[in-house]
Tab-separated table of C-alpha atoms in Angstrom:
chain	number	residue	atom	x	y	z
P	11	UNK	CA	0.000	0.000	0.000
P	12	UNK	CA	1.658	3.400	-1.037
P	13	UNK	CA	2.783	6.121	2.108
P	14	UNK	CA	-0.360	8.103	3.375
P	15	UNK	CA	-0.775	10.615	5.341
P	16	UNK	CA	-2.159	10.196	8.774
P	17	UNK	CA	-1.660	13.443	10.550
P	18	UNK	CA	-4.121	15.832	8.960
P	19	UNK	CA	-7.265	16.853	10.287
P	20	UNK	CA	-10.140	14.520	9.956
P	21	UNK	CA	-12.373	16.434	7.609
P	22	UNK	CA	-9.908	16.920	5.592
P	23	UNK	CA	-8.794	12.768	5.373
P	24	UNK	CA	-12.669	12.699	5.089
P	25	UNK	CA	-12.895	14.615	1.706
P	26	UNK	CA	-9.723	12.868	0.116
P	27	UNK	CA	-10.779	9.656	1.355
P	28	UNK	CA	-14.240	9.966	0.238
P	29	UNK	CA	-13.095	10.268	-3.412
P	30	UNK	CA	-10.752	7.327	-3.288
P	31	UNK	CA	-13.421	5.160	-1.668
P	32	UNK	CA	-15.197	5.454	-5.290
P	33	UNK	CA	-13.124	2.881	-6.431
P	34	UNK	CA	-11.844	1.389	-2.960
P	35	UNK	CA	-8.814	3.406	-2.776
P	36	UNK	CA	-8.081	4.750	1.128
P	37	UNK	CA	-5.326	6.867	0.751
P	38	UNK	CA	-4.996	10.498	1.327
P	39	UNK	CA	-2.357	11.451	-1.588
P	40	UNK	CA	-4.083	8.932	-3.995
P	41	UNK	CA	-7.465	10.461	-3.062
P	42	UNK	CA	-5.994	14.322	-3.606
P	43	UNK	CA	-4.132	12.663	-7.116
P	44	UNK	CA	-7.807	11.962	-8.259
P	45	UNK	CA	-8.985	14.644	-7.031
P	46	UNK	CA	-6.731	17.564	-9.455
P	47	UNK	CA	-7.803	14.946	-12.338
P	48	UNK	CA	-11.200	16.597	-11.839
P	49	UNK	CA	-9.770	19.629	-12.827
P	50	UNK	CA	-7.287	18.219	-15.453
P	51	UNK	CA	-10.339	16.129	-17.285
P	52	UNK	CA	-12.499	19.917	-17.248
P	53	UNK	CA	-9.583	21.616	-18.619
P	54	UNK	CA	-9.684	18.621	-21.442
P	55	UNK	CA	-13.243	18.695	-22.142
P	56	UNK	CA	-13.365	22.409	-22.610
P	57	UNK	CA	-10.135	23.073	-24.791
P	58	UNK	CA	-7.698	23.770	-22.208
P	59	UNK	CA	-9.366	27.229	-21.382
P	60	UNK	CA	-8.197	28.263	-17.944
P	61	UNK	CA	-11.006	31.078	-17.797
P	62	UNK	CA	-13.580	28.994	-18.783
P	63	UNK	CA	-15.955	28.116	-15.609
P	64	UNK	CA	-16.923	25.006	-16.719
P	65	UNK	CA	-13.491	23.498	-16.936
P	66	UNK	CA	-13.505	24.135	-12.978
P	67	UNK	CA	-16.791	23.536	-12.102
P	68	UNK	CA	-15.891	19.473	-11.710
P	69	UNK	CA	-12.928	20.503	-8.748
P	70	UNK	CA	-15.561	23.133	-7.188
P	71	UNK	CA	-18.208	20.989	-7.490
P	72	UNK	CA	-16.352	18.227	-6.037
P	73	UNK	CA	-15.291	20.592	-3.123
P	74	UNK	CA	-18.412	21.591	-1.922
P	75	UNK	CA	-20.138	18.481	-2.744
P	76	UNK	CA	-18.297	16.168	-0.813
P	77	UNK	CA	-17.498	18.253	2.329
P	78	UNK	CA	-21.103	18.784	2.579
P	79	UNK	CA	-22.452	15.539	2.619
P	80	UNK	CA	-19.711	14.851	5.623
P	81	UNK	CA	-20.744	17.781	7.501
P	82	UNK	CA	-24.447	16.216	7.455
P	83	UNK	CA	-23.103	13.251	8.088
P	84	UNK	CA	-21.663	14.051	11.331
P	85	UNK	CA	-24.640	16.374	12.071
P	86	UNK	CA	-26.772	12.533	11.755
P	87	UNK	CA	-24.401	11.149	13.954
P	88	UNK	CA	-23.027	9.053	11.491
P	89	UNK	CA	-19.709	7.009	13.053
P	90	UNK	CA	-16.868	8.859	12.958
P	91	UNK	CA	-14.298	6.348	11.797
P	92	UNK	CA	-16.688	5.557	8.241
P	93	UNK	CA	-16.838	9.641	8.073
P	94	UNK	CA	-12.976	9.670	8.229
P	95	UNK	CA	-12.703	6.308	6.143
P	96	UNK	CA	-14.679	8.646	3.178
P	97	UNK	CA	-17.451	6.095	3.365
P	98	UNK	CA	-19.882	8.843	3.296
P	99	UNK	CA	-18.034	11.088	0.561
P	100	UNK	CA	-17.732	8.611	-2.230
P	101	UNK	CA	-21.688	8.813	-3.249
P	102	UNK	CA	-21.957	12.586	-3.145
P	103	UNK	CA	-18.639	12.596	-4.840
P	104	UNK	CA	-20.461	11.319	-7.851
P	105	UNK	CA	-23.267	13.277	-7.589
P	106	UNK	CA	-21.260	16.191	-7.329
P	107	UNK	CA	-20.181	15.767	-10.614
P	108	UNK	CA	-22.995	14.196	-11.742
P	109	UNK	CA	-24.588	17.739	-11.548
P	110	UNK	CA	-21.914	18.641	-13.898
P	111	UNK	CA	-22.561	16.610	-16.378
P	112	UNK	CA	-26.296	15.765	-16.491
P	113	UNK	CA	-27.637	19.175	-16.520
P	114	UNK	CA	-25.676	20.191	-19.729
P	115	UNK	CA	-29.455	20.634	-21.568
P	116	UNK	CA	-30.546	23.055	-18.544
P	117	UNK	CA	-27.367	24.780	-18.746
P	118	UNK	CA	-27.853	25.543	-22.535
P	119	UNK	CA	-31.222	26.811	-21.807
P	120	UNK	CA	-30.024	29.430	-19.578
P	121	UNK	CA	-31.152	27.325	-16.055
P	122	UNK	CA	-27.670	27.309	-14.798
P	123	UNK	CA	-29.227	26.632	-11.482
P	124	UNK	CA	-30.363	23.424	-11.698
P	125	UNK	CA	-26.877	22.080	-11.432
P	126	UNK	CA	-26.189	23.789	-8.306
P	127	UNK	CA	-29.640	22.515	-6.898
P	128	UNK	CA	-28.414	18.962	-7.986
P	129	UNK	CA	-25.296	19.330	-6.151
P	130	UNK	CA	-26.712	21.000	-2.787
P	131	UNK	CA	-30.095	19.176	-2.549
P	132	UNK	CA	-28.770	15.545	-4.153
P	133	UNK	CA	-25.830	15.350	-1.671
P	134	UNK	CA	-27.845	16.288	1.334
P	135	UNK	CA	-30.105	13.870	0.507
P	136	UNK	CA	-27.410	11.192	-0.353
P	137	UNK	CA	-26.149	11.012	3.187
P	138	UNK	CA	-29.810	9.629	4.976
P	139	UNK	CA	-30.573	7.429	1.542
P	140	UNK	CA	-27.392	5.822	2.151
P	141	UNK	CA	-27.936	4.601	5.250
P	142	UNK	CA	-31.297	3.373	4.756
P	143	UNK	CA	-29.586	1.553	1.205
P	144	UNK	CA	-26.653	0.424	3.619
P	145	UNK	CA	-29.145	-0.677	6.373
P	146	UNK	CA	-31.289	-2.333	3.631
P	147	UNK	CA	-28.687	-4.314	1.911
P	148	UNK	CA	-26.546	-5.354	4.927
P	149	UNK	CA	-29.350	-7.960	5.887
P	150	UNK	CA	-28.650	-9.498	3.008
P	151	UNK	CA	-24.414	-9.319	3.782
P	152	UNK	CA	-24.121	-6.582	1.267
P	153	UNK	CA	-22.473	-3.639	0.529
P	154	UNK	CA	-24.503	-0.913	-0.672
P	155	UNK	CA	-22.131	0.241	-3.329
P	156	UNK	CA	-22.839	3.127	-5.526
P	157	UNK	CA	-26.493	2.531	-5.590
P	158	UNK	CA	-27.432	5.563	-3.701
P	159	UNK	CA	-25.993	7.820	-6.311
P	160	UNK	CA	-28.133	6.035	-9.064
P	161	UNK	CA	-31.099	6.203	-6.844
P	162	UNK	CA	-30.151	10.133	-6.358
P	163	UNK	CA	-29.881	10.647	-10.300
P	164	UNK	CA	-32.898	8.402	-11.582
P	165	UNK	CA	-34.904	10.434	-8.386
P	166	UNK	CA	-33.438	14.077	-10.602
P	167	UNK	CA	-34.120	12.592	-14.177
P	168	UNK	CA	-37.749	11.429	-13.134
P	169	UNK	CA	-38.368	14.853	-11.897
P	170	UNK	CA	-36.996	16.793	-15.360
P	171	UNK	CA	-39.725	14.697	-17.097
P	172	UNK	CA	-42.340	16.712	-15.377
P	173	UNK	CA	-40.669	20.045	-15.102
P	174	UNK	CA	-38.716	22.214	-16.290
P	175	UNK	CA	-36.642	22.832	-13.152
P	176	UNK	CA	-34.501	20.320	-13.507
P	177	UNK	CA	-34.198	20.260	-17.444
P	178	UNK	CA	-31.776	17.142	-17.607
P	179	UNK	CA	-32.318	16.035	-21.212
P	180	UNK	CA	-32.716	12.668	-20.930
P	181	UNK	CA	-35.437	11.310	-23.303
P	182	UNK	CA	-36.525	7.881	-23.491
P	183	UNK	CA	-35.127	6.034	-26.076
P	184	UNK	CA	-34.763	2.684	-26.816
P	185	UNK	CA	-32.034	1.472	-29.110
P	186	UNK	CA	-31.004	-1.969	-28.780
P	187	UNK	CA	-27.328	-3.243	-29.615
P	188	UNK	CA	-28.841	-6.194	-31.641
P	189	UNK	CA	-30.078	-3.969	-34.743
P	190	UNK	CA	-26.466	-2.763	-34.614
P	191	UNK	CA	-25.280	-5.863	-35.072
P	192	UNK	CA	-27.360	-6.538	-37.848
P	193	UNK	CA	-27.353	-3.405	-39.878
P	194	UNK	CA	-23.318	-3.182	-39.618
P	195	UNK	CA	-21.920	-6.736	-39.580
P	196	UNK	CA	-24.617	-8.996	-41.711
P	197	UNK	CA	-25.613	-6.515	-44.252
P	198	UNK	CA	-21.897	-6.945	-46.231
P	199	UNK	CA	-20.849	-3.326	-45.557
P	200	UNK	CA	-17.570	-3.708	-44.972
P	201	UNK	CA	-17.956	-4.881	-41.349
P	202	UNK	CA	-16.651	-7.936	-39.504
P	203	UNK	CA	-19.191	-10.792	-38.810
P	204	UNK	CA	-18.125	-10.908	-35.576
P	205	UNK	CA	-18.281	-7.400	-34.222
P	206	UNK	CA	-20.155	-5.543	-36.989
P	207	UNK	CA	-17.099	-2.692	-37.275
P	208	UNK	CA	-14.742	-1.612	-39.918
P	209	UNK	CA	-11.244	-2.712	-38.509
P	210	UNK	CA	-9.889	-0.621	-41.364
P	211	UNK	CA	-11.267	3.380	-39.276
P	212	UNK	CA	-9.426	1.592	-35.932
P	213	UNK	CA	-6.571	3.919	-35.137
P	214	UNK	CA	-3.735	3.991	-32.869
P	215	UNK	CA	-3.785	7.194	-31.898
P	216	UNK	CA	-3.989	7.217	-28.326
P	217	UNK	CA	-4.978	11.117	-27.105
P	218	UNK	CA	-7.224	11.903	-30.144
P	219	UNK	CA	-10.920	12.437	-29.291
P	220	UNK	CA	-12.367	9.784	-32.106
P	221	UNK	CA	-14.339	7.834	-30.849
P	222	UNK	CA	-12.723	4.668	-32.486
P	223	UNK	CA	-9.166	4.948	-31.532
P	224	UNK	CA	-7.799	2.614	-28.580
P	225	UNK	CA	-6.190	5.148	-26.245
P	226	UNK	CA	-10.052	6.544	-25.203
P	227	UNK	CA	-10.951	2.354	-25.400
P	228	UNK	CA	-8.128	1.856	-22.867
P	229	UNK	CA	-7.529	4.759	-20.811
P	230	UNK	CA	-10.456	6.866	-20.289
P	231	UNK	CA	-12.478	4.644	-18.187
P	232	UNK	CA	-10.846	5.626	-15.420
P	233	UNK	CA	-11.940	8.939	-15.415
P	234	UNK	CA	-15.204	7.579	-16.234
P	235	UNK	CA	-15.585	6.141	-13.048
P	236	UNK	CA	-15.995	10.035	-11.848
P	237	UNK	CA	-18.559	11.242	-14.912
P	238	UNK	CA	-15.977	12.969	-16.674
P	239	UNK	CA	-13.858	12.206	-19.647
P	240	UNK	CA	-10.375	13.026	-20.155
P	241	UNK	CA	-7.098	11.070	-21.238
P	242	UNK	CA	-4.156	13.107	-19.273
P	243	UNK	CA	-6.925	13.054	-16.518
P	244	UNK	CA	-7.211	8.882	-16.961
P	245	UNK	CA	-3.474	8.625	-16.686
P	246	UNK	CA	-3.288	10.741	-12.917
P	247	UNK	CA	-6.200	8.064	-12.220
P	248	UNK	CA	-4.035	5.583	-12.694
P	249	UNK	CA	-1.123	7.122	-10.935
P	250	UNK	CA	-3.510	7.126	-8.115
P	251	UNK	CA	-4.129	3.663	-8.807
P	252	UNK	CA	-0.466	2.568	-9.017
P	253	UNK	CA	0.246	4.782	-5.513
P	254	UNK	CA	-2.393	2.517	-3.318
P	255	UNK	CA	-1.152	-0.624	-5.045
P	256	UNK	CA	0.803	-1.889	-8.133
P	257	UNK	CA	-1.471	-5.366	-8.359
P	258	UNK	CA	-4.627	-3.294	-7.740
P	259	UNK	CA	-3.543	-1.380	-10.935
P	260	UNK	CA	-2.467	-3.960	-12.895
P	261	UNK	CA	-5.959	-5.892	-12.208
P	262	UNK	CA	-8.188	-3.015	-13.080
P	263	UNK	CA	-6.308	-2.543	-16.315
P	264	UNK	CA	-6.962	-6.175	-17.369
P	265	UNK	CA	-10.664	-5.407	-16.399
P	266	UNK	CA	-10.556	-2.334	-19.086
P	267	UNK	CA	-9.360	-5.258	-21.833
P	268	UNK	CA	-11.098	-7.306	-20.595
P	269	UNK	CA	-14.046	-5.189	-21.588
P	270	UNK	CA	-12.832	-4.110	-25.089
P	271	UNK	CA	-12.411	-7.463	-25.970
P	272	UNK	CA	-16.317	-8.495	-25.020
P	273	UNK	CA	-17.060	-5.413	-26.237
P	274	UNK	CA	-15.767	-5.642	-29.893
P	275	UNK	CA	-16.671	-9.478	-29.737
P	276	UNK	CA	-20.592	-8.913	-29.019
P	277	UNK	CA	-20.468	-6.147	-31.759
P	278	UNK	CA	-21.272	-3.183	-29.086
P	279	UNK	CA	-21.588	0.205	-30.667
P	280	UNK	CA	-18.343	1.399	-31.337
P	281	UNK	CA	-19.558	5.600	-30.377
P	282	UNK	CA	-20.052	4.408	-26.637
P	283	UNK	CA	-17.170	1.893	-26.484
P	284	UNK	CA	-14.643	4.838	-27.719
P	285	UNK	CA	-16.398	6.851	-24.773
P	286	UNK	CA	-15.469	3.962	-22.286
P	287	UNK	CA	-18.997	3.635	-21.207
P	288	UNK	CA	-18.701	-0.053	-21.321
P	289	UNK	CA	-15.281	0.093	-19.449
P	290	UNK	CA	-15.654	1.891	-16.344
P	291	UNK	CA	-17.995	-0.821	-14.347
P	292	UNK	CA	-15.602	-3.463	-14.861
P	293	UNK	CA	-13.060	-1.437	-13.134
P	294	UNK	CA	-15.400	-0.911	-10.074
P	295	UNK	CA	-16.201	-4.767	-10.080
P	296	UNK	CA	-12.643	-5.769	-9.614
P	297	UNK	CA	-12.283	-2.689	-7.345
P	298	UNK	CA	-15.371	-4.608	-5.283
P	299	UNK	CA	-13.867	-7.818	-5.822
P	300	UNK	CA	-10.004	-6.651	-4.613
P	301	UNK	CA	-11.957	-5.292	-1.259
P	302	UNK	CA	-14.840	-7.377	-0.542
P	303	UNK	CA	-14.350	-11.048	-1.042
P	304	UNK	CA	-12.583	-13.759	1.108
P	305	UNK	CA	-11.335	-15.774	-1.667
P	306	UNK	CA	-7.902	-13.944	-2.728
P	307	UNK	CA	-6.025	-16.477	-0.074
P	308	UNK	CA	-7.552	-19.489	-2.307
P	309	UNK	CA	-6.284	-18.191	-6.566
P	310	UNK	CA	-8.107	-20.453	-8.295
P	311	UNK	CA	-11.597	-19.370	-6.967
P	312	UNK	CA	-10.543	-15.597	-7.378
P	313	UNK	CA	-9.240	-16.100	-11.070
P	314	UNK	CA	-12.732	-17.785	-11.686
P	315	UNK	CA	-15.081	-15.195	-10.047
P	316	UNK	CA	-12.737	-12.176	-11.551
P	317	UNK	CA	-13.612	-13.469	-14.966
P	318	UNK	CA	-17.612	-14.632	-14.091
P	319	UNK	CA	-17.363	-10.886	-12.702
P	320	UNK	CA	-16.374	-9.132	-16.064
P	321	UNK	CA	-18.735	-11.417	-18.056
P	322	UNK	CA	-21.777	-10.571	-15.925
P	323	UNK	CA	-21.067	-6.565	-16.003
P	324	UNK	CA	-20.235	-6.701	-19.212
P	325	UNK	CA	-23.528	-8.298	-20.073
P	326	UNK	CA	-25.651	-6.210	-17.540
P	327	UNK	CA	-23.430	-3.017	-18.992
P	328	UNK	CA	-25.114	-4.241	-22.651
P	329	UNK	CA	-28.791	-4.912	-21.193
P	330	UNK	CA	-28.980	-1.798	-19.366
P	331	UNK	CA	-28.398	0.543	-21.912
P	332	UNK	CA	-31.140	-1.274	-23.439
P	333	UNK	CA	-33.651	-1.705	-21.159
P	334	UNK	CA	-33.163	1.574	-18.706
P	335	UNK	CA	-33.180	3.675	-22.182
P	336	UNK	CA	-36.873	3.088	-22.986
P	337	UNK	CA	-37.381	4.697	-19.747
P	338	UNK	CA	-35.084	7.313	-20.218
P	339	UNK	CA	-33.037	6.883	-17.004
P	340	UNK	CA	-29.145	6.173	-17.568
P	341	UNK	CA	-27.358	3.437	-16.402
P	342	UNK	CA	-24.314	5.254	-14.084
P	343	UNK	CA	-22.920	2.311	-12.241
P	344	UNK	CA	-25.899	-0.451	-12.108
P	345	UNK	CA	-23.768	-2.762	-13.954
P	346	UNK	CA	-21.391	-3.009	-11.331
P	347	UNK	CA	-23.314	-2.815	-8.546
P	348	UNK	CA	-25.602	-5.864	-9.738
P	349	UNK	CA	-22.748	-7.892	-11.501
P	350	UNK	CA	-20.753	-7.163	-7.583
P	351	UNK	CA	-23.860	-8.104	-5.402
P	352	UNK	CA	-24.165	-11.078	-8.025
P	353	UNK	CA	-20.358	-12.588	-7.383
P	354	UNK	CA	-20.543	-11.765	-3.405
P	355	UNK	CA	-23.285	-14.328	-3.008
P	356	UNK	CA	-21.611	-16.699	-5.271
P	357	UNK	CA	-18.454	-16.723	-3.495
P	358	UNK	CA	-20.582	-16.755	-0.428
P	359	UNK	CA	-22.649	-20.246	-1.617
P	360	UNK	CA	-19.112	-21.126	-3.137
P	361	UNK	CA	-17.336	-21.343	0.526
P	362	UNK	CA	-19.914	-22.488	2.073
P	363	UNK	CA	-20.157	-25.500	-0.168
P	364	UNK	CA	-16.612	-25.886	0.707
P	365	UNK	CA	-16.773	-25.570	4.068
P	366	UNK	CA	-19.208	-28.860	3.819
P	367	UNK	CA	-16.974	-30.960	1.633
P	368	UNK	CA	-14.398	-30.258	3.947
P	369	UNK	CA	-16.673	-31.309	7.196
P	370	UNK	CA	-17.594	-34.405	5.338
P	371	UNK	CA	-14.226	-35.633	5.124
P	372	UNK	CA	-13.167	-35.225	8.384
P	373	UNK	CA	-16.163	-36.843	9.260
């Protein structure tokens, strides 16, 4: 585990902490290495224009979001040690930037506001719905995950589909990846039978902003994890990664193959895939994996739920696009929270079937 720092003051370990706990990182530096990524990846999305108050709305954001939803968590009497541990910072962490990025319609129709109500009213909120989530999923020998922060954005997008206070933009639609499949790879356009793409567009260039090249497929995900794109960003990510630990790293950069590969092999759509939208769960479920399950003493039943893992988000990434479109909601981090409540029960029957066959034979 890389150096931390223990002597600073608590809130202040709180806010780091609370953005490393988004993908199981608790580390002060690493957590403050993420953290100016925020305002690296806003810089990148808006041209590298320092006066620009959208490319530091993410780090504000961020700022305010996060030490908020700690202050109300210690006003709830929330334990102190889970406040410190950022266990109460990663979910408005998300939101925080959430309100960034999923009011862009509002802000182009002048209701600059309804970001900032987002941000103030969605991490207040986060901090009770967590517990009850927490409280809720714990009988079951859960961890709540990121679901709050879906629950706080599908609560927002509902609401912009009866007002115009929160004008997210979201309309339903429902596209499904099959008649991609069909219309690109067995119509004899030029595309591959197996993934329906043009292997001839696939580039190498690994900071340009097409869609198609492999340094967005590989990289960017990691900034996705936060709501934000950005490939210098993605690489200080990474750093961040690397500083906790090396075989952490090294794990949830398999996952991001890992996910280009089923990607390009169901014949995903290649505008999302270039956007890492189908990348960043699978870093999260190893993340959950790495922190939550009891099986990394025994290899062979870790190697066979990390791979069950990255099949299942991979195919609940594919499904939910599909079937949370029609209503118009978007997916966030579902995948991974379903495909890492999904592997901690089958670990859980897995040992405990185990645990028999070994009672049996000392019987």
């Amino acid at each position: 585990m890389g150096t931390d720092i223990k002597a600073l003051p608590k809130p202040v370990r709180a806010f780091f902490n609370g953005i490393g706990q988004v993908v199981f990182i608790e580390n002060v530096i690493a957590g403050a290495m993420i953290f100016v990524s925020f305002w690296i990846a806003g810089l990148e999305m808006h041209n590298w224009d320092f006066a620009n108050w959208y490319s530091w709305r993410p780090l504000v954001f961020t700022f305010i979001g996060v030490n908020l939803a700690n202050l109300v968590a210690y006003l709830m009497g929330a334990d102190r040690d889970a406040i410190t541990s950022g266990l109460f910072g990663f979910c408005p962490n998300l939101i925080a930037i959430g309100a960034c990025t999923f009011t862009g319609a509002a802000d182009a129709a002048g209701n600059w506001w309804s970001a900032w109500i987002l941000l103030i009213v969605g991490c207040i909120l986060c901090v009770p719905l967590q517990m009850f989530v927490n409280r809720f999923t714990n009988h079951f020998g859960l961890p709540g995950f990121t679901f709050p922060f879906i629950l706080m954005i599908w609560f927002f997008t509902m609401i912009s589909f009866q007002t115009d206070l929160l004008a997210i933009g979201n309309d339903p639609v429902l596209k499904t990846g099959m008649n991609t499949f069909l219309d690109n790879g067995l119509t004899g356009t030029g595309g591959s039978w197996m993934t329906g793409f043009d292997w001839n567009i696939m580039g190498w260039d690994w900071g340009s902003m097409n869609p198609t090249h492999w340094g967005l497929f590989a990289i960017n995900a990691f900034e996705e994890i936060y709501v934000l794109d950005g490939f210098i960003a993605s690489l200080i990510v990474i750093a961040a990664y690397f500083w906790y630990k090396w075989d952490f790293a090294l794990k949830a950069l398999l996952a991001t193959a890992f996910a280009i590969g089923m990607g390009l092999l169901f014949g995903a759509d290649m505008t999302p895939m270039g956007l890492s939208l189908y990348g960043y769960s699978s870093i999260l479920t190893v993340g959950a994996l790495d922190t939550f399950c009891k099986s990394r003493i025994n290899s062979g039943r870790y190697w066979f739920l990390y791979f069950l893992g990255l099949v299942m988000t991979s195919f609940i990434n594919f499904g939910a696009q599909t079937f949370l479109g029609a209503f118009g909601l978007p997916s966030c981090t579902i995948a991974f929270v379903l495909a890492g409540w999904f592997i901690l029960i089958v670990e859980r029957v897995m040992i405990e079937q185990a645990n028999k066959r070994t009672l049996s034979k000392q019987e």
